[in-house]
Amino acid sequence: MQRMDGITARERVRDVWGARTPFDRGHAWPDRVDIALAEGVAEDDVDAWVQSACVLCSNGCGCDIAVKDGRMVGIRGRADDPVNRGRLGPKGLFASWKGMENGDRLTTPLVREGGELVPASWDDAMDRVARRSRELLDEVGPLSHGFYTSGQLFLEEYYALAVIGKAGVGTPHMDGNTRLCTATAAAALKETFGADGQPAVYEDIDECDAMFLYGHNMAATQTVAWARVLDRLAGPNPPLIVAVDPRSTAVARRADVHLAINPGTNLALMHALVREVLERGWTDDDYLAAHTIGLDELRGQIEEWTPERAAEVCGIRADDIREAARIFGTSRRVLSTVLQGFYQSAQATAASCQVNNLHLLRGMIGRPGAGILQMNGQPTAQNNRECGADGDLPGFRNWENQAHIDELATLWGVDSLKIPHWAEPTHAMQLFRYVEQGSIRFLWISATNPAVSLPQLPRIREILGSSDAFLVVQDLYLTETAEFADVVLPAAGWGEKTGTFTNTTRTVHLSEKAVDPPGEARSDLDIFLDYARRMDFRRLDGEPLIDWTGPEDVYRAWQECSRGRPCDYTGISYDDLRAEGAVRWPRREGETESVDRLYSDAQFPTRREQCETYGHDLLTGAVLDEPTFAALNPDGRAILKSAPYSGPHEPPDDEYPLRFTTGRSAYHFHTRTKTGRARELVEAAPSVWVEMAETDAAARGLAEGDVVEVRSRRGRLVAPVRISAIAPAAVFAPFHYGYWDAPEDAAEPHPTAANELTITEWDPVSKQPVFKTAAVRVERVRDPS
Ligand code: SF4
């Protein structure tokens, strides 16, 4: 066991993944306990260590919060947690607790008076919210309401919000910023396997012979998972690594094959990889025959995609595609991970389904070292998908299946017609379009900052600023979005409330309240329950729709909702979580062991009565109806699906000759609401930058550090340039940087957010916005400042 003793915070920030603990394939990942404490506080000074898990990425590392004198003063990884074995990355070590204690937390509700936000009592603020909501429900109906939430609340909060929105208000206009980060993960899992749910587990890193990272800069996004990979690479029998990324990331630099493809061309590459595996006969034909459908259609879609053709489209060498296919086709155990490079790009679901297809072709799923992680971005995104505060129905239910709607209606005691299910639920981009058009007139935004995170920010600012919608914003801080609100509600955050959440590998943690929130801030759950009480939502029998008083009440209700569904929580209680620390779903009532890997038995939830979707046409997004699905008759088999390649929506041209793509830094999370308030992380990555290839920089007379303007058809970004090994004609900027901490004397108010440039486009199936391809031009502004 290693501790961070003797290592300064500054060194640990620089050494993102910490000291190596090498291990061999098939062995357990050694413990290494990381700890960070406030200056002057030693471990012995801590009054209490309170069980939790980190909420700064989808890894969900188990940890304990250090409390002294009623304040959070540090954090320590839990050595017995299967997710992290004690490790924490820079964001967890510093932003988790420091991000909560800043002096500019919201401590009282604010209401808009005479154009200004002024302090108000909770009663006044919530009365305004409930009064406007009631007026609109009476005058216009439920379609006047929209709810846009997060990937950072707790399970209980999502479930309460889902019941309020779907059974209380009755609106289909509910989504989360999970649409921006994991909608494609869910869509790809549903299309192939019939329901959401991550097939693999992190222990597969310990077991695999090869890892494929598709658009997944794991070294920056899930730094602790990457430490696990680095430890395998440092030990005997290391896995081969294949990275698909236009940038030369830390992952790409460790890769045996780095496929630096042009942004937006993922599906062309995937077609070629699938074709190679089929052509070379690297398939498990018995598995395919017994457990899949759709092979002939798949063959038809990829037959023209020779490595040479894909190489031309993707801007890479055909031999590199062949080598990647050979590694996939000849390794015994391959683990694939997929993230935003695929999810936020053109034809996101089709490309991600091809990853699933590769594994099915080889029967490589559900066994140690062989599996798929269609990764999540945010820490609690999985719970939003499970609980249905986004565009899903709770418990992975199918909006086209009347029996599923009836189950929810019985559970909630309402008429099934109350629950919107006449069409696909509204996705985030459409939700904001309805606000723009004036049909949504009450918008409640919780724990997210769309004024920085949505694409095409000039338009989003216009919508938030000029629409006549009544805007409620609930957050820890006065974010760029909260500045537009009619009512701002101060929320308690991590460590200040109790609740559960589930990481990307289905691992559930309980995060206990460690300290009181500042001022009058209240948990998001308290706020939602207060709204439900004021609105007096009722069941058919006249009883209150919601009678929960705290998180464990809600959790028990959620357990019932999950009963019999793929995400069955009925065997996971708060007490189990307290005793065991981390528990995977599914675990059914009466069971004491969880299912580790899904689909070990090759039984997929594609039966008509069971599945979460009847699927889509992956090219157009057209919804397949029940008769079409019944005719396919997958009946427990996985579905090999893809689509013809069509390429990115806004290809480069003479005026905008470069391809703009956005991404992440290891030091920041989303719009830096927390990480921007941890000094160590701010010092490590203080401001936005732009990356370009050497040839592109030279063609424009640019030297390292020169300040450039990047312009698209929608806006502009001004930042210093870094010359890097990014693919030629590609331009990268991190998307974290908004304006809350911009200098007050800034000459221009909006030049530093990457989403000033991005495009209002989305994948036709997952509806995930396309952040990874926009045509831009770059011009020099001035010398380094
Ligand atoms: S890897 Fe993710 S969950 Fe783990 S400490 Fe870092 S930010 Fe937190």
JSON list of C-alpha atoms in Angstrom, two decimals, residues 398-590:
[
{"chain": "A", "resi": 398, "resn": "ASN", "atom": "CA", "xyz": [-40.04, 0.71, -23.45]},
{"chain": "A", "resi": 399, "resn": "TRP", "atom": "CA", "xyz": [-42.30, 3.68, -24.27]},
{"chain": "A", "resi": 400, "resn": "GLU", "atom": "CA", "xyz": [-43.79, 1.68, -27.17]},
{"chain": "A", "resi": 401, "resn": "ASN", "atom": "CA", "xyz": [-44.78, -1.25, -24.92]},
{"chain": "A", "resi": 402, "resn": "GLN", "atom": "CA", "xyz": [-48.18, -0.63, -23.29]},
{"chain": "A", "resi": 403, "resn": "ALA", "atom": "CA", "xyz": [-47.53, -3.30, -20.66]},
{"chain": "A", "resi": 404, "resn": "HIS", "atom": "CA", "xyz": [-44.48, -1.35, -19.48]},
{"chain": "A", "resi": 405, "resn": "ILE", "atom": "CA", "xyz": [-46.51, 1.87, -19.25]},
{"chain": "A", "resi": 406, "resn": "ASP", "atom": "CA", "xyz": [-49.21, 0.03, -17.32]},
{"chain": "A", "resi": 407, "resn": "GLU", "atom": "CA", "xyz": [-46.62, -1.24, -14.84]},
{"chain": "A", "resi": 408, "resn": "LEU", "atom": "CA", "xyz": [-45.51, 2.33, -14.14]},
{"chain": "A", "resi": 409, "resn": "ALA", "atom": "CA", "xyz": [-49.10, 3.55, -13.89]},
{"chain": "A", "resi": 410, "resn": "THR", "atom": "CA", "xyz": [-49.87, 0.86, -11.30]},
{"chain": "A", "resi": 411, "resn": "LEU", "atom": "CA", "xyz": [-46.70, 1.62, -9.38]},
{"chain": "A", "resi": 412, "resn": "TRP", "atom": "CA", "xyz": [-47.45, 5.34, -9.25]},
{"chain": "A", "resi": 413, "resn": "GLY", "atom": "CA", "xyz": [-51.24, 5.01, -8.88]},
{"chain": "A", "resi": 414, "resn": "VAL", "atom": "CA", "xyz": [-52.06, 7.15, -11.93]},
{"chain": "A", "resi": 415, "resn": "ASP", "atom": "CA", "xyz": [-53.89, 6.62, -15.21]},
{"chain": "A", "resi": 416, "resn": "SER", "atom": "CA", "xyz": [-51.54, 5.22, -17.84]},
{"chain": "A", "resi": 417, "resn": "LEU", "atom": "CA", "xyz": [-52.65, 8.06, -20.15]},
{"chain": "A", "resi": 418, "resn": "LYS", "atom": "CA", "xyz": [-51.04, 10.51, -17.73]},
{"chain": "A", "resi": 419, "resn": "ILE", "atom": "CA", "xyz": [-47.60, 9.08, -18.54]},
{"chain": "A", "resi": 420, "resn": "PRO", "atom": "CA", "xyz": [-46.41, 10.52, -21.87]},
{"chain": "A", "resi": 421, "resn": "HIS", "atom": "CA", "xyz": [-45.74, 7.66, -24.27]},
{"chain": "A", "resi": 422, "resn": "TRP", "atom": "CA", "xyz": [-47.27, 8.62, -27.60]},
{"chain": "A", "resi": 423, "resn": "ALA", "atom": "CA", "xyz": [-43.85, 9.36, -29.11]},
{"chain": "A", "resi": 424, "resn": "GLU", "atom": "CA", "xyz": [-40.19, 9.21, -28.20]},
{"chain": "A", "resi": 425, "resn": "PRO", "atom": "CA", "xyz": [-39.53, 11.47, -25.20]},
{"chain": "A", "resi": 426, "resn": "THR", "atom": "CA", "xyz": [-38.19, 14.90, -26.04]},
{"chain": "A", "resi": 427, "resn": "HIS", "atom": "CA", "xyz": [-34.41, 15.13, -26.28]},
{"chain": "A", "resi": 428, "resn": "ALA", "atom": "CA", "xyz": [-32.41, 18.10, -24.99]},
{"chain": "A", "resi": 429, "resn": "MET", "atom": "CA", "xyz": [-31.79, 19.77, -28.33]},
{"chain": "A", "resi": 430, "resn": "GLN", "atom": "CA", "xyz": [-35.49, 19.64, -29.16]},
{"chain": "A", "resi": 431, "resn": "LEU", "atom": "CA", "xyz": [-36.38, 20.78, -25.65]},
{"chain": "A", "resi": 432, "resn": "PHE", "atom": "CA", "xyz": [-34.39, 23.99, -26.13]},
{"chain": "A", "resi": 433, "resn": "ARG", "atom": "CA", "xyz": [-35.94, 24.37, -29.59]},
{"chain": "A", "resi": 434, "resn": "TYR", "atom": "CA", "xyz": [-39.39, 24.30, -27.96]},
{"chain": "A", "resi": 435, "resn": "VAL", "atom": "CA", "xyz": [-38.25, 27.02, -25.56]},
{"chain": "A", "resi": 436, "resn": "GLU", "atom": "CA", "xyz": [-37.00, 28.99, -28.55]},
{"chain": "A", "resi": 437, "resn": "GLN", "atom": "CA", "xyz": [-40.33, 28.55, -30.32]},
{"chain": "A", "resi": 438, "resn": "GLY", "atom": "CA", "xyz": [-42.30, 29.51, -27.22]},
{"chain": "A", "resi": 439, "resn": "SER", "atom": "CA", "xyz": [-44.19, 26.28, -26.57]},
{"chain": "A", "resi": 440, "resn": "ILE", "atom": "CA", "xyz": [-42.18, 25.42, -23.43]},
{"chain": "A", "resi": 441, "resn": "ARG", "atom": "CA", "xyz": [-42.87, 28.29, -21.05]},
{"chain": "A", "resi": 442, "resn": "PHE", "atom": "CA", "xyz": [-41.61, 26.82, -17.79]},
{"chain": "A", "resi": 443, "resn": "LEU", "atom": "CA", "xyz": [-38.06, 25.43, -17.82]},
{"chain": "A", "resi": 444, "resn": "TRP", "atom": "CA", "xyz": [-36.41, 23.99, -14.72]},
{"chain": "A", "resi": 445, "resn": "ILE", "atom": "CA", "xyz": [-32.65, 23.43, -15.03]},
{"chain": "A", "resi": 446, "resn": "SER", "atom": "CA", "xyz": [-30.92, 21.50, -12.24]},
{"chain": "A", "resi": 447, "resn": "ALA", "atom": "CA", "xyz": [-27.19, 20.95, -11.71]},
{"chain": "A", "resi": 448, "resn": "THR", "atom": "CA", "xyz": [-26.08, 21.76, -15.22]},
{"chain": "A", "resi": 449, "resn": "ASN", "atom": "CA", "xyz": [-24.79, 24.73, -17.12]},
{"chain": "A", "resi": 450, "resn": "PRO", "atom": "CA", "xyz": [-26.11, 24.74, -20.70]},
{"chain": "A", "resi": 451, "resn": "ALA", "atom": "CA", "xyz": [-24.91, 28.32, -21.26]},
{"chain": "A", "resi": 452, "resn": "VAL", "atom": "CA", "xyz": [-21.43, 26.77, -21.59]},
{"chain": "A", "resi": 453, "resn": "SER", "atom": "CA", "xyz": [-22.00, 23.09, -22.36]},
{"chain": "A", "resi": 454, "resn": "LEU", "atom": "CA", "xyz": [-24.54, 23.08, -25.21]},
{"chain": "A", "resi": 455, "resn": "PRO", "atom": "CA", "xyz": [-23.48, 23.57, -28.82]},
{"chain": "A", "resi": 456, "resn": "GLN", "atom": "CA", "xyz": [-23.70, 26.91, -30.64]},
{"chain": "A", "resi": 457, "resn": "LEU", "atom": "CA", "xyz": [-23.64, 29.10, -27.55]},
{"chain": "A", "resi": 458, "resn": "PRO", "atom": "CA", "xyz": [-24.68, 32.38, -29.17]},
{"chain": "A", "resi": 459, "resn": "ARG", "atom": "CA", "xyz": [-28.02, 30.70, -29.92]},
{"chain": "A", "resi": 460, "resn": "ILE", "atom": "CA", "xyz": [-28.31, 29.18, -26.44]},
{"chain": "A", "resi": 461, "resn": "ARG", "atom": "CA", "xyz": [-27.66, 32.55, -24.79]},
{"chain": "A", "resi": 462, "resn": "GLU", "atom": "CA", "xyz": [-30.33, 34.03, -27.01]},
{"chain": "A", "resi": 463, "resn": "ILE", "atom": "CA", "xyz": [-32.81, 31.33, -25.97]},
{"chain": "A", "resi": 464, "resn": "LEU", "atom": "CA", "xyz": [-32.07, 31.64, -22.25]},
{"chain": "A", "resi": 465, "resn": "GLY", "atom": "CA", "xyz": [-31.96, 35.41, -22.34]},
{"chain": "A", "resi": 466, "resn": "SER", "atom": "CA", "xyz": [-34.81, 36.40, -24.57]},
{"chain": "A", "resi": 467, "resn": "SER", "atom": "CA", "xyz": [-37.45, 33.70, -24.36]},
{"chain": "A", "resi": 468, "resn": "ASP", "atom": "CA", "xyz": [-40.52, 34.37, -22.25]},
{"chain": "A", "resi": 469, "resn": "ALA", "atom": "CA", "xyz": [-40.15, 31.01, -20.52]},
{"chain": "A", "resi": 470, "resn": "PHE", "atom": "CA", "xyz": [-40.09, 31.11, -16.71]},
{"chain": "A", "resi": 471, "resn": "LEU", "atom": "CA", "xyz": [-36.61, 29.84, -15.91]},
{"chain": "A", "resi": 472, "resn": "VAL", "atom": "CA", "xyz": [-35.75, 28.04, -12.66]},
{"chain": "A", "resi": 473, "resn": "VAL", "atom": "CA", "xyz": [-32.08, 27.20, -12.08]},
{"chain": "A", "resi": 474, "resn": "GLN", "atom": "CA", "xyz": [-30.93, 25.03, -9.19]},
{"chain": "A", "resi": 475, "resn": "ASP", "atom": "CA", "xyz": [-27.18, 24.80, -8.59]},
{"chain": "A", "resi": 476, "resn": "LEU", "atom": "CA", "xyz": [-24.29, 25.20, -6.18]},
{"chain": "A", "resi": 477, "resn": "TYR", "atom": "CA", "xyz": [-23.05, 28.44, -7.72]},
{"chain": "A", "resi": 478, "resn": "LEU", "atom": "CA", "xyz": [-24.33, 31.36, -9.74]},
{"chain": "A", "resi": 479, "resn": "THR", "atom": "CA", "xyz": [-23.34, 29.77, -13.06]},
{"chain": "A", "resi": 480, "resn": "GLU", "atom": "CA", "xyz": [-23.49, 31.38, -16.48]},
{"chain": "A", "resi": 481, "resn": "THR", "atom": "CA", "xyz": [-26.92, 29.74, -16.82]},
{"chain": "A", "resi": 482, "resn": "ALA", "atom": "CA", "xyz": [-28.20, 30.90, -13.42]},
{"chain": "A", "resi": 483, "resn": "GLU", "atom": "CA", "xyz": [-27.54, 34.51, -14.49]},
{"chain": "A", "resi": 484, "resn": "PHE", "atom": "CA", "xyz": [-30.55, 34.17, -16.84]},
{"chain": "A", "resi": 485, "resn": "ALA", "atom": "CA", "xyz": [-32.95, 32.68, -14.27]},
{"chain": "A", "resi": 486, "resn": "ASP", "atom": "CA", "xyz": [-36.21, 34.02, -12.87]},
{"chain": "A", "resi": 487, "resn": "VAL", "atom": "CA", "xyz": [-35.64, 31.98, -9.72]},
{"chain": "A", "resi": 488, "resn": "VAL", "atom": "CA", "xyz": [-32.30, 30.57, -8.51]},
{"chain": "A", "resi": 489, "resn": "LEU", "atom": "CA", "xyz": [-32.43, 27.78, -5.92]},
{"chain": "A", "resi": 490, "resn": "PRO", "atom": "CA", "xyz": [-29.27, 27.09, -3.85]},
{"chain": "A", "resi": 491, "resn": "ALA", "atom": "CA", "xyz": [-28.52, 23.37, -3.82]},
{"chain": "A", "resi": 492, "resn": "ALA", "atom": "CA", "xyz": [-26.59, 21.22, -1.42]},
{"chain": "A", "resi": 493, "resn": "GLY", "atom": "CA", "xyz": [-23.98, 19.05, -3.11]},
{"chain": "A", "resi": 494, "resn": "TRP", "atom": "CA", "xyz": [-21.71, 16.08, -2.64]},
{"chain": "A", "resi": 495, "resn": "GLY", "atom": "CA", "xyz": [-20.89, 15.47, 1.02]},
{"chain": "A", "resi": 496, "resn": "GLU", "atom": "CA", "xyz": [-23.79, 17.67, 2.11]},
{"chain": "A", "resi": 497, "resn": "LYS", "atom": "CA", "xyz": [-26.58, 15.16, 1.43]},
{"chain": "A", "resi": 498, "resn": "THR", "atom": "CA", "xyz": [-27.14, 11.40, 1.38]},
{"chain": "A", "resi": 499, "resn": "GLY", "atom": "CA", "xyz": [-27.91, 9.33, -1.68]},
{"chain": "A", "resi": 500, "resn": "THR", "atom": "CA", "xyz": [-26.72, 6.60, -3.99]},
{"chain": "A", "resi": 501, "resn": "PHE", "atom": "CA", "xyz": [-25.17, 6.58, -7.42]},
{"chain": "A", "resi": 502, "resn": "THR", "atom": "CA", "xyz": [-23.97, 4.04, -9.93]},
{"chain": "A", "resi": 503, "resn": "ASN", "atom": "CA", "xyz": [-20.79, 4.21, -11.93]},
{"chain": "A", "resi": 504, "resn": "THR", "atom": "CA", "xyz": [-20.21, 3.20, -15.51]},
{"chain": "A", "resi": 505, "resn": "THR", "atom": "CA", "xyz": [-19.70, -0.47, -14.59]},
{"chain": "A", "resi": 506, "resn": "ARG", "atom": "CA", "xyz": [-23.04, -0.79, -12.72]},
{"chain": "A", "resi": 507, "resn": "THR", "atom": "CA", "xyz": [-21.34, -0.37, -9.34]},
{"chain": "A", "resi": 508, "resn": "VAL", "atom": "CA", "xyz": [-23.58, 1.32, -6.76]},
{"chain": "A", "resi": 509, "resn": "HIS", "atom": "CA", "xyz": [-22.16, 3.41, -3.91]},
{"chain": "A", "resi": 510, "resn": "LEU", "atom": "CA", "xyz": [-23.84, 5.16, -1.02]},
{"chain": "A", "resi": 511, "resn": "SER", "atom": "CA", "xyz": [-22.63, 8.68, -0.41]},
{"chain": "A", "resi": 512, "resn": "GLU", "atom": "CA", "xyz": [-23.43, 9.75, 3.13]},
{"chain": "A", "resi": 513, "resn": "LYS", "atom": "CA", "xyz": [-23.98, 13.29, 4.32]},
{"chain": "A", "resi": 514, "resn": "ALA", "atom": "CA", "xyz": [-20.75, 14.47, 5.94]},
{"chain": "A", "resi": 515, "resn": "VAL", "atom": "CA", "xyz": [-21.41, 18.14, 6.68]},
{"chain": "A", "resi": 516, "resn": "ASP", "atom": "CA", "xyz": [-24.26, 20.64, 6.58]},
{"chain": "A", "resi": 517, "resn": "PRO", "atom": "CA", "xyz": [-24.71, 22.64, 3.39]},
{"chain": "A", "resi": 518, "resn": "PRO", "atom": "CA", "xyz": [-23.85, 26.34, 3.53]},
{"chain": "A", "resi": 519, "resn": "GLY", "atom": "CA", "xyz": [-26.46, 28.90, 4.50]},
{"chain": "A", "resi": 520, "resn": "GLU", "atom": "CA", "xyz": [-29.95, 27.88, 3.46]},
{"chain": "A", "resi": 521, "resn": "ALA", "atom": "CA", "xyz": [-28.90, 25.53, 0.64]},
{"chain": "A", "resi": 522, "resn": "ARG", "atom": "CA", "xyz": [-31.06, 22.39, 0.43]},
{"chain": "A", "resi": 523, "resn": "SER", "atom": "CA", "xyz": [-30.58, 19.05, -1.28]},
{"chain": "A", "resi": 524, "resn": "ASP", "atom": "CA", "xyz": [-31.99, 18.72, -4.79]},
{"chain": "A", "resi": 525, "resn": "LEU", "atom": "CA", "xyz": [-34.27, 16.01, -3.42]},
{"chain": "A", "resi": 526, "resn": "ASP", "atom": "CA", "xyz": [-35.69, 18.33, -0.74]},
{"chain": "A", "resi": 527, "resn": "ILE", "atom": "CA", "xyz": [-36.35, 20.96, -3.40]},
{"chain": "A", "resi": 528, "resn": "PHE", "atom": "CA", "xyz": [-38.15, 18.52, -5.73]},
{"chain": "A", "resi": 529, "resn": "LEU", "atom": "CA", "xyz": [-40.24, 17.14, -2.85]},
{"chain": "A", "resi": 530, "resn": "ASP", "atom": "CA", "xyz": [-41.15, 20.68, -1.75]},
{"chain": "A", "resi": 531, "resn": "TYR", "atom": "CA", "xyz": [-42.35, 21.44, -5.31]},
{"chain": "A", "resi": 532, "resn": "ALA", "atom": "CA", "xyz": [-44.42, 18.22, -5.39]},
{"chain": "A", "resi": 533, "resn": "ARG", "atom": "CA", "xyz": [-46.07, 19.10, -2.08]},
{"chain": "A", "resi": 534, "resn": "ARG", "atom": "CA", "xyz": [-46.90, 22.63, -3.19]},
{"chain": "A", "resi": 535, "resn": "MET", "atom": "CA", "xyz": [-48.34, 21.32, -6.48]},
{"chain": "A", "resi": 536, "resn": "ASP", "atom": "CA", "xyz": [-50.40, 18.76, -4.56]},
{"chain": "A", "resi": 537, "resn": "PHE", "atom": "CA", "xyz": [-50.00, 16.04, -7.18]},
{"chain": "A", "resi": 538, "resn": "ARG", "atom": "CA", "xyz": [-52.40, 13.17, -6.41]},
{"chain": "A", "resi": 539, "resn": "ARG", "atom": "CA", "xyz": [-52.82, 9.50, -7.25]},
{"chain": "A", "resi": 540, "resn": "LEU", "atom": "CA", "xyz": [-56.12, 8.18, -8.66]},
{"chain": "A", "resi": 541, "resn": "ASP", "atom": "CA", "xyz": [-57.11, 7.12, -5.15]},
{"chain": "A", "resi": 542, "resn": "GLY", "atom": "CA", "xyz": [-56.74, 10.67, -3.90]},
{"chain": "A", "resi": 543, "resn": "GLU", "atom": "CA", "xyz": [-53.59, 10.04, -1.90]},
{"chain": "A", "resi": 544, "resn": "PRO", "atom": "CA", "xyz": [-50.51, 12.22, -2.51]},
{"chain": "A", "resi": 545, "resn": "LEU", "atom": "CA", "xyz": [-48.50, 11.07, -5.54]},
{"chain": "A", "resi": 546, "resn": "ILE", "atom": "CA", "xyz": [-45.36, 11.49, -3.47]},
{"chain": "A", "resi": 547, "resn": "ASP", "atom": "CA", "xyz": [-45.19, 10.92, 0.26]},
{"chain": "A", "resi": 548, "resn": "TRP", "atom": "CA", "xyz": [-41.46, 10.37, 0.58]},
{"chain": "A", "resi": 549, "resn": "THR", "atom": "CA", "xyz": [-39.68, 12.32, 3.26]},
{"chain": "A", "resi": 550, "resn": "GLY", "atom": "CA", "xyz": [-36.06, 11.39, 2.64]},
{"chain": "A", "resi": 551, "resn": "PRO", "atom": "CA", "xyz": [-33.62, 9.64, 0.33]},
{"chain": "A", "resi": 552, "resn": "GLU", "atom": "CA", "xyz": [-34.05, 6.13, 1.72]},
{"chain": "A", "resi": 553, "resn": "ASP", "atom": "CA", "xyz": [-37.83, 6.32, 1.16]},
{"chain": "A", "resi": 554, "resn": "VAL", "atom": "CA", "xyz": [-37.21, 7.22, -2.45]},
{"chain": "A", "resi": 555, "resn": "TYR", "atom": "CA", "xyz": [-34.59, 4.51, -2.82]},
{"chain": "A", "resi": 556, "resn": "ARG", "atom": "CA", "xyz": [-37.03, 1.85, -1.58]},
{"chain": "A", "resi": 557, "resn": "ALA", "atom": "CA", "xyz": [-39.61, 3.07, -4.09]},
{"chain": "A", "resi": 558, "resn": "TRP", "atom": "CA", "xyz": [-36.98, 2.89, -6.80]},
{"chain": "A", "resi": 559, "resn": "GLN", "atom": "CA", "xyz": [-36.14, -0.68, -5.80]},
{"chain": "A", "resi": 560, "resn": "GLU", "atom": "CA", "xyz": [-39.77, -1.62, -6.47]},
{"chain": "A", "resi": 561, "resn": "CYS", "atom": "CA", "xyz": [-39.67, 0.17, -9.81]},
{"chain": "A", "resi": 562, "resn": "SER", "atom": "CA", "xyz": [-36.56, -1.79, -10.81]},
{"chain": "A", "resi": 563, "resn": "ARG", "atom": "CA", "xyz": [-37.99, -5.16, -9.74]},
{"chain": "A", "resi": 564, "resn": "GLY", "atom": "CA", "xyz": [-37.70, -7.72, -12.52]},
{"chain": "A", "resi": 565, "resn": "ARG", "atom": "CA", "xyz": [-36.03, -5.29, -14.89]},
{"chain": "A", "resi": 566, "resn": "PRO", "atom": "CA", "xyz": [-32.43, -5.67, -16.17]},
{"chain": "A", "resi": 567, "resn": "CYS", "atom": "CA", "xyz": [-31.29, -3.04, -13.61]},
{"chain": "A", "resi": 568, "resn": "ASP", "atom": "CA", "xyz": [-32.82, -4.87, -10.65]},
{"chain": "A", "resi": 569, "resn": "TYR", "atom": "CA", "xyz": [-31.82, -3.17, -7.35]},
{"chain": "A", "resi": 570, "resn": "THR", "atom": "CA", "xyz": [-34.16, -5.15, -5.09]},
{"chain": "A", "resi": 571, "resn": "GLY", "atom": "CA", "xyz": [-31.26, -7.03, -3.47]},
{"chain": "A", "resi": 572, "resn": "ILE", "atom": "CA", "xyz": [-29.21, -3.89, -2.75]},
{"chain": "A", "resi": 573, "resn": "SER", "atom": "CA", "xyz": [-30.27, -1.98, 0.37]},
{"chain": "A", "resi": 574, "resn": "TYR", "atom": "CA", "xyz": [-28.68, 1.04, 2.05]},
{"chain": "A", "resi": 575, "resn": "ASP", "atom": "CA", "xyz": [-27.47, -1.36, 4.75]},
{"chain": "A", "resi": 576, "resn": "ASP", "atom": "CA", "xyz": [-25.86, -3.59, 2.10]},
{"chain": "A", "resi": 577, "resn": "LEU", "atom": "CA", "xyz": [-24.09, -0.56, 0.68]},
{"chain": "A", "resi": 578, "resn": "ARG", "atom": "CA", "xyz": [-22.91, 0.49, 4.11]},
{"chain": "A", "resi": 579, "resn": "ALA", "atom": "CA", "xyz": [-21.59, -3.00, 4.81]},
{"chain": "A", "resi": 580, "resn": "GLU", "atom": "CA", "xyz": [-20.14, -3.89, 1.41]},
{"chain": "A", "resi": 581, "resn": "GLY", "atom": "CA", "xyz": [-19.14, -0.44, 0.16]},
{"chain": "A", "resi": 582, "resn": "ALA", "atom": "CA", "xyz": [-19.72, -1.10, -3.53]},
{"chain": "A", "resi": 583, "resn": "VAL", "atom": "CA", "xyz": [-22.36, -3.42, -5.03]},
{"chain": "A", "resi": 584, "resn": "ARG", "atom": "CA", "xyz": [-23.13, -4.08, -8.68]},
{"chain": "A", "resi": 585, "resn": "TRP", "atom": "CA", "xyz": [-26.59, -4.40, -10.14]},
{"chain": "A", "resi": 586, "resn": "PRO", "atom": "CA", "xyz": [-28.39, -6.57, -10.98]},
{"chain": "A", "resi": 587, "resn": "ARG", "atom": "CA", "xyz": [-28.87, -8.13, -7.57]},
{"chain": "A", "resi": 588, "resn": "ARG", "atom": "CA", "xyz": [-32.36, -9.39, -6.93]},
{"chain": "A", "resi": 589, "resn": "GLU", "atom": "CA", "xyz": [-34.19, -9.62, -3.63]},
{"chain": "A", "resi": 590, "resn": "GLY", "atom": "CA", "xyz": [-32.84, -12.51, -1.58]}
]
